[in-house]
Coordinates of C-alpha atoms in Angstrom, one line a residue:
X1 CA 98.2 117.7 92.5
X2 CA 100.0 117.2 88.9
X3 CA 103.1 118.1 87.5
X4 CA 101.3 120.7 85.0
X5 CA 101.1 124.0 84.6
X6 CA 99.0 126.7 87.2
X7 CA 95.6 126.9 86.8
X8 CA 93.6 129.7 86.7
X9 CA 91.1 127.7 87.9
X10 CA 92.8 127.1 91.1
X11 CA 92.4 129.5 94.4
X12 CA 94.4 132.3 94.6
X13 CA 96.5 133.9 97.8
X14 CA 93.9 136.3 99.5
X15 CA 93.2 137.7 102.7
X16 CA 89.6 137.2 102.8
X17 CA 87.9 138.7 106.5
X18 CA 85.8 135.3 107.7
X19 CA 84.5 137.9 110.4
X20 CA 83.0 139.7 107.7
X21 CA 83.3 137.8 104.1
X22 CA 85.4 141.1 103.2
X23 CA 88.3 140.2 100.4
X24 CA 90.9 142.4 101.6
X25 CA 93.8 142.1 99.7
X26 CA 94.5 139.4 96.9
X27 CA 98.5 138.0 95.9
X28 CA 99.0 137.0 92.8
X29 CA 100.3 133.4 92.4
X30 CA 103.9 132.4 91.6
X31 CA 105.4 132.2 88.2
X32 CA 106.8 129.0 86.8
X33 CA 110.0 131.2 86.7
X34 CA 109.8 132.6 90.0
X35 CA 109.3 128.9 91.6
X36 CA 112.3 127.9 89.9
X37 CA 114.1 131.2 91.4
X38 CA 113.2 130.1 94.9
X39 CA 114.5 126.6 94.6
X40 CA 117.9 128.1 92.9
X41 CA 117.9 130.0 96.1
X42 CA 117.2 127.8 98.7
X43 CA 119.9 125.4 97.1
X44 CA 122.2 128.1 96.9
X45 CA 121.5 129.2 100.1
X46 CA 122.0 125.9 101.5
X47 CA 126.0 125.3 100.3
X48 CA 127.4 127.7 102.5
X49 CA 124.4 128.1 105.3
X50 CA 125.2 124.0 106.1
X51 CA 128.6 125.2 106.8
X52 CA 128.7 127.5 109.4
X53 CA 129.0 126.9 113.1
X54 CA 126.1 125.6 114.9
X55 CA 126.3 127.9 117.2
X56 CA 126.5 130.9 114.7
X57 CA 123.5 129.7 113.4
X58 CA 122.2 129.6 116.7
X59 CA 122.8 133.6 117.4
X60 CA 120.4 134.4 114.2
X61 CA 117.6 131.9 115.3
X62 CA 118.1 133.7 118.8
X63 CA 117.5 136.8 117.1
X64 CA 114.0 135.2 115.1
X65 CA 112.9 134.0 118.3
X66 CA 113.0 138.0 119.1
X67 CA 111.8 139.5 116.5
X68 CA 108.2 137.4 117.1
X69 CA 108.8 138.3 120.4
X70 CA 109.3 142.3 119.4
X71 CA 106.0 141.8 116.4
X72 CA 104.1 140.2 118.7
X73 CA 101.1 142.8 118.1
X74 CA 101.1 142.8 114.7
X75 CA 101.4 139.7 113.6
X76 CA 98.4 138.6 116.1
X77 CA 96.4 141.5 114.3
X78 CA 97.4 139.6 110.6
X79 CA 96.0 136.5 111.6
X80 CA 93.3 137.3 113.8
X81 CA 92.1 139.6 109.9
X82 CA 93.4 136.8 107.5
X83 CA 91.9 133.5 109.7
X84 CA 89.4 134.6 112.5
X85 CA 91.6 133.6 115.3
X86 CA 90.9 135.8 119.0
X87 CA 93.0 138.2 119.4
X88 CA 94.5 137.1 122.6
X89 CA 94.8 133.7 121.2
X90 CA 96.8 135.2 118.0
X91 CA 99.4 137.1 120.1
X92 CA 100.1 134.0 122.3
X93 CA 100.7 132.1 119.2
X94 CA 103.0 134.7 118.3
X95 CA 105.1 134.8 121.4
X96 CA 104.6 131.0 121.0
X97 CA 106.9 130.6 118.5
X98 CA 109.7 132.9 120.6
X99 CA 110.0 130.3 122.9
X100 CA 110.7 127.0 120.0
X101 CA 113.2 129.3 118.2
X102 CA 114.9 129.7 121.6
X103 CA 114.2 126.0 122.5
X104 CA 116.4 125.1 119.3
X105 CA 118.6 128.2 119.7
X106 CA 119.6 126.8 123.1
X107 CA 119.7 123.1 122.6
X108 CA 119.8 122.4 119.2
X109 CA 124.2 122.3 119.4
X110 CA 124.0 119.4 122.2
X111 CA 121.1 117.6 120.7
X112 CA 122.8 117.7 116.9
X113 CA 126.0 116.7 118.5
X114 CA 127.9 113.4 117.7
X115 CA 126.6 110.0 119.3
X116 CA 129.1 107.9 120.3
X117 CA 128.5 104.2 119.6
X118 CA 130.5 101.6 121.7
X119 CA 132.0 99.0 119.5
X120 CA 133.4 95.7 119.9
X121 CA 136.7 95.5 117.2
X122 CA 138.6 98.6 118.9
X123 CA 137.6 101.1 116.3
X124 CA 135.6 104.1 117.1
X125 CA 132.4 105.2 115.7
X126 CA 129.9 107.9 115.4
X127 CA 126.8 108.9 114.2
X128 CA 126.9 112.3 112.7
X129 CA 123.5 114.4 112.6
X130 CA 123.9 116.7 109.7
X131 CA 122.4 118.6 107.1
X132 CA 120.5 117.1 103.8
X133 CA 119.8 120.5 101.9
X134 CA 116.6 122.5 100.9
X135 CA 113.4 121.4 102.3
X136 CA 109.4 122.3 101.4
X137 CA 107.5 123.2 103.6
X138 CA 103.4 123.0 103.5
X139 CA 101.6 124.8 106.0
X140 CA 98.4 125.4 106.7
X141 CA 96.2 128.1 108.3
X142 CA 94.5 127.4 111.3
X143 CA 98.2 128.1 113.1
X144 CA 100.0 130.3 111.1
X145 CA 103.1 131.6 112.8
X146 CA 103.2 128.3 115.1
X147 CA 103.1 125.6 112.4
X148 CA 106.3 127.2 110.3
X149 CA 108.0 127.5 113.6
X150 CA 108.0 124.3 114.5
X151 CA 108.7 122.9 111.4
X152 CA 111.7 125.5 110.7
X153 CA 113.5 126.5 113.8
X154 CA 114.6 123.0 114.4
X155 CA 116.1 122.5 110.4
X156 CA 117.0 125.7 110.2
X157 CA 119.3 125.0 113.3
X158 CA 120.8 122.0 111.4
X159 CA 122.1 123.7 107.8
X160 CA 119.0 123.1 106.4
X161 CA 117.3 125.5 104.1
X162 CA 113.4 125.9 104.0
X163 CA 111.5 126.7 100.6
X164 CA 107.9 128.0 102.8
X165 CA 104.3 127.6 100.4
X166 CA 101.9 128.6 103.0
X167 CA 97.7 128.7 102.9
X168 CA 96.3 130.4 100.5
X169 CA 94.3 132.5 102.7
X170 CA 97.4 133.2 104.6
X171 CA 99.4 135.4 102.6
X172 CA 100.5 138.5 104.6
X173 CA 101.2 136.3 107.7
X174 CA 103.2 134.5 104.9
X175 CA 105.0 137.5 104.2
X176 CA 105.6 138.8 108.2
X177 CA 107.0 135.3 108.9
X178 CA 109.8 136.1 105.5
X179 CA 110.5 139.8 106.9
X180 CA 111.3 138.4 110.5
X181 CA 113.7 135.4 108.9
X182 CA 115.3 138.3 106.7
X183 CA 115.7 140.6 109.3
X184 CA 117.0 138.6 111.6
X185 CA 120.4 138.1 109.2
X186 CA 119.3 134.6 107.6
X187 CA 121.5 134.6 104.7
X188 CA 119.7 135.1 101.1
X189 CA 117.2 132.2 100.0
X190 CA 118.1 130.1 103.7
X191 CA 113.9 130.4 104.0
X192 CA 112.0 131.5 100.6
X193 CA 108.3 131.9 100.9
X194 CA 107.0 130.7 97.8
X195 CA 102.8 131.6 96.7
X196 CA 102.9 128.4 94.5
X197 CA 100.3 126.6 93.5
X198 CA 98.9 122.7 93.8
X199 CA 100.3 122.1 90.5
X200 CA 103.3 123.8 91.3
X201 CA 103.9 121.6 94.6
X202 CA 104.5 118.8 93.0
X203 CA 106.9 120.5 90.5
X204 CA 108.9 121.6 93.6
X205 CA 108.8 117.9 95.4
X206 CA 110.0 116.4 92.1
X207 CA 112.6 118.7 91.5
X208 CA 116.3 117.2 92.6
X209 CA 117.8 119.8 94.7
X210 CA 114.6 119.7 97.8
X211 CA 115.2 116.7 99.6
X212 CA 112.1 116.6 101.8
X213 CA 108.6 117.8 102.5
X214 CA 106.7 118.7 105.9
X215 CA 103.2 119.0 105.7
X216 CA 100.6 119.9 108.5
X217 CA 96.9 119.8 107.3
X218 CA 94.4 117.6 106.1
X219 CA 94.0 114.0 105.9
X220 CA 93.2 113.8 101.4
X221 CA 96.5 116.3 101.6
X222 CA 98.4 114.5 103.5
X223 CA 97.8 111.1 101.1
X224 CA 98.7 113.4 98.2
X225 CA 101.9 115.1 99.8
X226 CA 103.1 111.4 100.9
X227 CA 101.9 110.1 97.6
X228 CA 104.0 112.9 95.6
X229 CA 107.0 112.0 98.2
X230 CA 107.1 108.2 98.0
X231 CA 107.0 108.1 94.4
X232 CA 110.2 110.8 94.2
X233 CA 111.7 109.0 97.0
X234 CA 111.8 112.0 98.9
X235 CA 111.7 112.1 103.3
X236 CA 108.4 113.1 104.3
X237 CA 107.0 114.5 107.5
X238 CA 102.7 114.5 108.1
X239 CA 100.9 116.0 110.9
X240 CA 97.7 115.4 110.1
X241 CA 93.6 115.2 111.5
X242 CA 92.6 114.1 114.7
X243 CA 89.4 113.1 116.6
X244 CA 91.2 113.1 120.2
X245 CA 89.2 111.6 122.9
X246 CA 89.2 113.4 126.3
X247 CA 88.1 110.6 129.2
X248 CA 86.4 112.0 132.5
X249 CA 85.9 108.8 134.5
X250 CA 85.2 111.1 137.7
X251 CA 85.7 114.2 139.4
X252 CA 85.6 116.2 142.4
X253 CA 83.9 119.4 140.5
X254 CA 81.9 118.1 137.7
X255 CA 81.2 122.1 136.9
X256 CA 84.9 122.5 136.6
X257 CA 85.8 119.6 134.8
X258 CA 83.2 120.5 131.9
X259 CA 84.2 124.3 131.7
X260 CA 88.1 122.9 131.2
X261 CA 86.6 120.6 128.9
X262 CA 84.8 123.4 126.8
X263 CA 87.2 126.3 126.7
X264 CA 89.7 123.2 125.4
X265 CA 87.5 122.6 123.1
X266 CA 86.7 126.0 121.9
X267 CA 90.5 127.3 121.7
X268 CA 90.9 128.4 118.0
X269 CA 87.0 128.4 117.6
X270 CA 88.1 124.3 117.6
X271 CA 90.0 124.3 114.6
X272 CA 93.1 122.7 116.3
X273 CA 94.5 119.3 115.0
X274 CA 94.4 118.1 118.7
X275 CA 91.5 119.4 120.0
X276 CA 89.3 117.5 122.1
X277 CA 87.1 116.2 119.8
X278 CA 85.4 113.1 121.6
X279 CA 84.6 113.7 125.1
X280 CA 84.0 110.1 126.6
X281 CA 82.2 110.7 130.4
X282 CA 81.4 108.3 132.9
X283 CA 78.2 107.7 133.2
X284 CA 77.6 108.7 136.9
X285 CA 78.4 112.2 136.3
X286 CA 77.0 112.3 132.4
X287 CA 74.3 114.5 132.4
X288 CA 75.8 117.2 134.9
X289 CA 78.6 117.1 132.8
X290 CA 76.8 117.8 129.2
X291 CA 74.4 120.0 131.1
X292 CA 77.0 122.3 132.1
X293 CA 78.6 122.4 128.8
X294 CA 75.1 123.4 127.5
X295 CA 75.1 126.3 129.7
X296 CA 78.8 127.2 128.3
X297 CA 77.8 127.1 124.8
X298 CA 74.6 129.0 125.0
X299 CA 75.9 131.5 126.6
X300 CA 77.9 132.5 124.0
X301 CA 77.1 135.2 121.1
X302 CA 78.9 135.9 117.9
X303 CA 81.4 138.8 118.0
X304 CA 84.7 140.2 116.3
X305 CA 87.3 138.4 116.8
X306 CA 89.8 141.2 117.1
X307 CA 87.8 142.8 120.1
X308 CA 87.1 140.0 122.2
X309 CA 83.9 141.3 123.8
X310 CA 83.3 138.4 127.1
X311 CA 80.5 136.2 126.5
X312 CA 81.4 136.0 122.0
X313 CA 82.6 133.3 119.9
X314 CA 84.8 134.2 116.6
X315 CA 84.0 133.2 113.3
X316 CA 85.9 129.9 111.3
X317 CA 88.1 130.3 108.9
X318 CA 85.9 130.7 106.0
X319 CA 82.2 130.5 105.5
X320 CA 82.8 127.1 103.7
X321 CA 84.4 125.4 106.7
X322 CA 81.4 126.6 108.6
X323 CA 78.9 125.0 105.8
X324 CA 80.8 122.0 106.1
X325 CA 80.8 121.4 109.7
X326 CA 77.1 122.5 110.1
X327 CA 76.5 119.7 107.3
X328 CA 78.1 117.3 110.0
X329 CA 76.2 118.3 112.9
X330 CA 72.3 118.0 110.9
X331 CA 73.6 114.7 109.5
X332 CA 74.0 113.5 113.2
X333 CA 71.1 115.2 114.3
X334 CA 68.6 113.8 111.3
X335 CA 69.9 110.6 112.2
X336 CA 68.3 110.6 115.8
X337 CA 71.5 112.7 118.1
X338 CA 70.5 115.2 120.5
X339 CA 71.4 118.7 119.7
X340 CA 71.9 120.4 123.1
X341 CA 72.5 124.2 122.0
X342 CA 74.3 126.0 119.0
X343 CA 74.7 124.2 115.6
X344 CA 72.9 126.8 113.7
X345 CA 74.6 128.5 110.8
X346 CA 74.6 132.3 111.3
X347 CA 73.1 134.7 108.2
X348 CA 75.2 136.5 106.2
X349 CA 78.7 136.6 104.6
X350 CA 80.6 136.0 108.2
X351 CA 81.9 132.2 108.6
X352 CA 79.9 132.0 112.3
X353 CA 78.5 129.0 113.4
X354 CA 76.9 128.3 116.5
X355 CA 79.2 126.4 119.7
X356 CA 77.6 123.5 119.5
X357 CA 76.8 120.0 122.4
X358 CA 76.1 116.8 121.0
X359 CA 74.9 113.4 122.6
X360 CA 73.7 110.3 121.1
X361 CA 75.9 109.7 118.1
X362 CA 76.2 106.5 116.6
X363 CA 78.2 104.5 113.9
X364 CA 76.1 105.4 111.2
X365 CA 76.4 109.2 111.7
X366 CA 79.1 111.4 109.9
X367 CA 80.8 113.0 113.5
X368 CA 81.4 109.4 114.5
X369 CA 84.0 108.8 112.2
X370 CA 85.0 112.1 110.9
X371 CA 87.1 115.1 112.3
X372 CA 84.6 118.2 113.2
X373 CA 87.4 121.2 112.7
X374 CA 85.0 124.1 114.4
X375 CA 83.4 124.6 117.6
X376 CA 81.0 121.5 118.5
X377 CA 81.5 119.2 121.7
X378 CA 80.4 115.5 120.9
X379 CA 80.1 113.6 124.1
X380 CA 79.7 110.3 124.4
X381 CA 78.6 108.1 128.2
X382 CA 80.8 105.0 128.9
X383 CA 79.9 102.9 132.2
X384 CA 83.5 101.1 132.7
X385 CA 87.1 102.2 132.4
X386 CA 87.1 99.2 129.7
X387 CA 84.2 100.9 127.6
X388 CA 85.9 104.3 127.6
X389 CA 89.3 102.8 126.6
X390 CA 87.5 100.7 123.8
X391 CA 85.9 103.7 122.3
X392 CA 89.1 106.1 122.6
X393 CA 91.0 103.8 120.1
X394 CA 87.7 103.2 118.0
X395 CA 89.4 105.6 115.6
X396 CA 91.4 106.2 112.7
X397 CA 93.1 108.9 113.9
X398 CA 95.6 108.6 116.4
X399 CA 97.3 112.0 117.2
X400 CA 96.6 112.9 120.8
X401 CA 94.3 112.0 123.6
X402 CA 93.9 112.6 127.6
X403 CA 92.7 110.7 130.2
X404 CA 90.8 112.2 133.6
X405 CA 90.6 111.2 137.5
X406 CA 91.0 111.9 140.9
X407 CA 93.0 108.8 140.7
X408 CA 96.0 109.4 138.9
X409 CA 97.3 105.6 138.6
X410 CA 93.6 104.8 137.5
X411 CA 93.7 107.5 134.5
X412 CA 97.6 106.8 133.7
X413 CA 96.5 102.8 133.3
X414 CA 93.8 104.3 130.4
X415 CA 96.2 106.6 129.0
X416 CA 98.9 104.1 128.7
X417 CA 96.4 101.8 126.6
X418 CA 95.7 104.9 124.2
X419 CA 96.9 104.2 120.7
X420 CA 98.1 107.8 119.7
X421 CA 101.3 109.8 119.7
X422 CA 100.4 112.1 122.4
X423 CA 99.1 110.6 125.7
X424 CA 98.0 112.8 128.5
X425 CA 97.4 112.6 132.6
X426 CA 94.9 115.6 134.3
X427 CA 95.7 117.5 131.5
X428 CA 94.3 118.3 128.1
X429 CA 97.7 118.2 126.6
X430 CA 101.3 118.7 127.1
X431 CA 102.1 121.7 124.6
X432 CA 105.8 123.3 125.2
X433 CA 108.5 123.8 123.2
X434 CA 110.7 121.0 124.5
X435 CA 107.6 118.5 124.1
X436 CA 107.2 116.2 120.5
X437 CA 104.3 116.7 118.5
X438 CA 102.8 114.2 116.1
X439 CA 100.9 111.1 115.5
X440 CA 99.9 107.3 114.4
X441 CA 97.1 105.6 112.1
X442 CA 95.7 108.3 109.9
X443 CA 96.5 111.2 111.7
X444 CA 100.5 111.0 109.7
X445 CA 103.8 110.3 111.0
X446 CA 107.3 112.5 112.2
X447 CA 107.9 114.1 115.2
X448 CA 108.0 118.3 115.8
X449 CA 109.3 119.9 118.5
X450 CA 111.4 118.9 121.9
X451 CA 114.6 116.3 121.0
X452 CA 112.5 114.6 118.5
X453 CA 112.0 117.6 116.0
X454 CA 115.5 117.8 115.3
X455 CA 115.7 113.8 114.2
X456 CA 113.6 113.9 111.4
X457 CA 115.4 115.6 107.9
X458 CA 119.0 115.0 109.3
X459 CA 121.5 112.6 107.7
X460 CA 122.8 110.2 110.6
X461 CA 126.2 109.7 109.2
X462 CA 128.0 106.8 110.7
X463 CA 131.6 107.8 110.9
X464 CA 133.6 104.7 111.9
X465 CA 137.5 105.1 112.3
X466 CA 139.9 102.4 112.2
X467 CA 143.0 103.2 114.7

């Protein structure tokens, strides 16, 4: 990304069908002129917006949290056209988002409140949490609703205002996200949805009047986005990869424990930042545990996503994504990894691939150290709580990770040694409103959601009296 002008060489905004390969609507990409408009807006916006009542604010990001609540339908059908996405899965993303615009709607006025500090000299002191002005906001596609909720309810709350530039294959959800923030009385340019291009990104981080950037996406965007940010001086927040390790060092139900494991695994056809992409099992229960995951996977068969026939996988995102991950799975398998089921790339213009099992990767293979964004189950055999802990942090991600047993102390002790921002007990992950999202090493830095998602593009004015 350069400060130049858009090129035509550069992807445009389209909703392309991955079920099908169908282009089904293309957007035309902003003007220079109508970037600038947005930014004029947003900052505009922003002088009188910071300056209401919390708790007027509050009513309209009530009334947001509603109107996802009220579009639930169709704004599952937009995603589930524009990015593959179940169905089911798209409407619960939806309503999703209700409940962290009502989290912040609700407790956003005590957690932006003033923080006394006791001082020693008899003055009294403060911190203030307020406003800095117009933020950017990068998103990306594989949540489309979920991933601008979390990064706008909470600033939005604050006086904030949000300039949105969304996927490029995520347009009309785009456009459904900036009818809801209208409707629901946000004054003019408070959230501006902008179809702006690379080039055009770093125009917008440069420019004086935004005074941060939130990006969720991939690792090489995340470097540029922080890159662009540092060197303007400008706040930046990163959620980005992950290769999450999922530790089973026993179980009760090994048949149980691997058909959580899976459907974990294949939520979002596995294009989820914190899936679980490195299942580490205990050796005594290794091969029941793979071999049930095999029976999972091959019992599935490619369908539409927007039916949701039982026994069907949905497509990826785009027929690229599913070249690329197929890439990584015969790279592990012509270096000497067991292919279990699936893997196969599917004929045809639809972006299906194959659930896939793995076993037997090594250093020297591609899915040892990179992310697999799609539907493919690596598992690796440990044979000590010491080995499985070791080859959890053996990483350079660090976003999320979750740690298995009958014995809760014994699985806590592992989870307390992981080196991520999200450590999890018997579960595959805490994910609520009221719960912080983000990560360490590679995987970025900043907190969303819960207490922590209201901390980050604040200014925590010390006001300090002397009586």
């Amino acid at each position: 990304m350069t400060a130049t002008a858009h090129s035509s060489a550069e992807p445009g905004y389209r909703v392309l069908n991955p079920a099908t390969g169908e282009v089904v609507e293309t957007f035309p990409t902003a003007t220079d002129a109508e970037v600038q408009e947005a930014l004029a807006a947003a900052h505009d916006a922003y002088r009188s917006w910071k300056d209401v009542p919390i708790e007027e604010r509050a009513k309209v990001v009530s009334r947001i949290a509603e109107l996802f609540s009220e579009r639930a339908d169709e704004l599952a059908a937009t995603i589930t056209e524009e990015m593959g996405k179940p169905l089911s899965q798209s409407k619960g993303e939806a309503e999703f988002c209700t409940d962290i615009f009502n989290y912040f709607a609700t407790e956003g006025p005590g957690l932006a409140a003033d923080q006394p500090i006791k001082t020693f000299g008899g003055a009294r002191a403060v911190v203030q949490k307020l406003p800095v002005g117009p933020l950017l906001g990068v998103m990306p596609w594989n949540y489309p609703y979920y991933q601008v909720a979390r990064f706008a309810a909470p600033n939005l709350m604050l006086g904030n205002t949000i300039v949105l530039k969304h996927a490029e294959s995520c347009p009309r959800s785009a456009l459904a996200i900036q009818k809801i923030m209208d409707d629901a009385g946000l004054p003019q340019g408070a959230f501006v949805n902008v179809f702006a291009s690379h080039a055009q990104i770093a125009d917008i981080i440069a420019d004086p009047r935004i005074q941060g950037v939130s990006l969720t996406g991939s690792e090489r965007a995340g470097a540029i986005i922080g890159e662009l940010a540092g060197k303007n001086l400008k706040k930046a927040v990163l959620e980005l990869g992950g290769s999450d390790p999922y530790v089973v060092l026993d179980t009760d139900d090994v048949k149980a424990a691997a058909e959580l494991a899976w459907q974990t695994r294949i939520e979002n056809t596995g294009q989820a930042c914190n899936s679980n992409k490195r299942m580490i099992v205990m050796e005594d229960i290794f091969d029941d545990f793979v071999a049930e995951l095999t029976s999972q996977a091959k019992g599935l068969r490619p369908g539409n996503p927007a039916e949701e026939a039982e026994g069907t996988f949905a497509p990826l995102s785009s027929r690229a994504a599913a070249e690329g991950l197929a890439e990584q799975v015969q790279d592990a398998v012509d270096k000497g990894a067991t292919l279990h089921a699936g893997g196969r790339l599917l004929e045809g213009p639809g972006a299906y691939l194959e659930p896939a099992v793995l076993t037997g990767i090594t250093r020297e293979m591609r899915a040892y150290s990179e992310e697999l964004f799609g539907p493919v189950a690596v598992v690796y055999k440990v044979s000590s709580d010491e080995e499985a802990l070791a080859l959890a942090n053996d990483t350079q991600y660090g976003l999320g990770g979750a740690v298995f047993s009958t014995d809760s102390e014994r699985a806590r002790k592992i989870a307390e040694g992981l080196e991520v921002g999200m450590s999890n007990v018997n579960v595959p992950a805490g994910e609520s409103a009221e719960l912080p999202f983000g990560g360490v090493k590679r995987s970025g830095f900043g907190r969303e959601l819960g207490p922590l998602g209201m901390d980050e593009f604040v200014n925590k004015r010390l006001m300090y009296i002397a009586d």
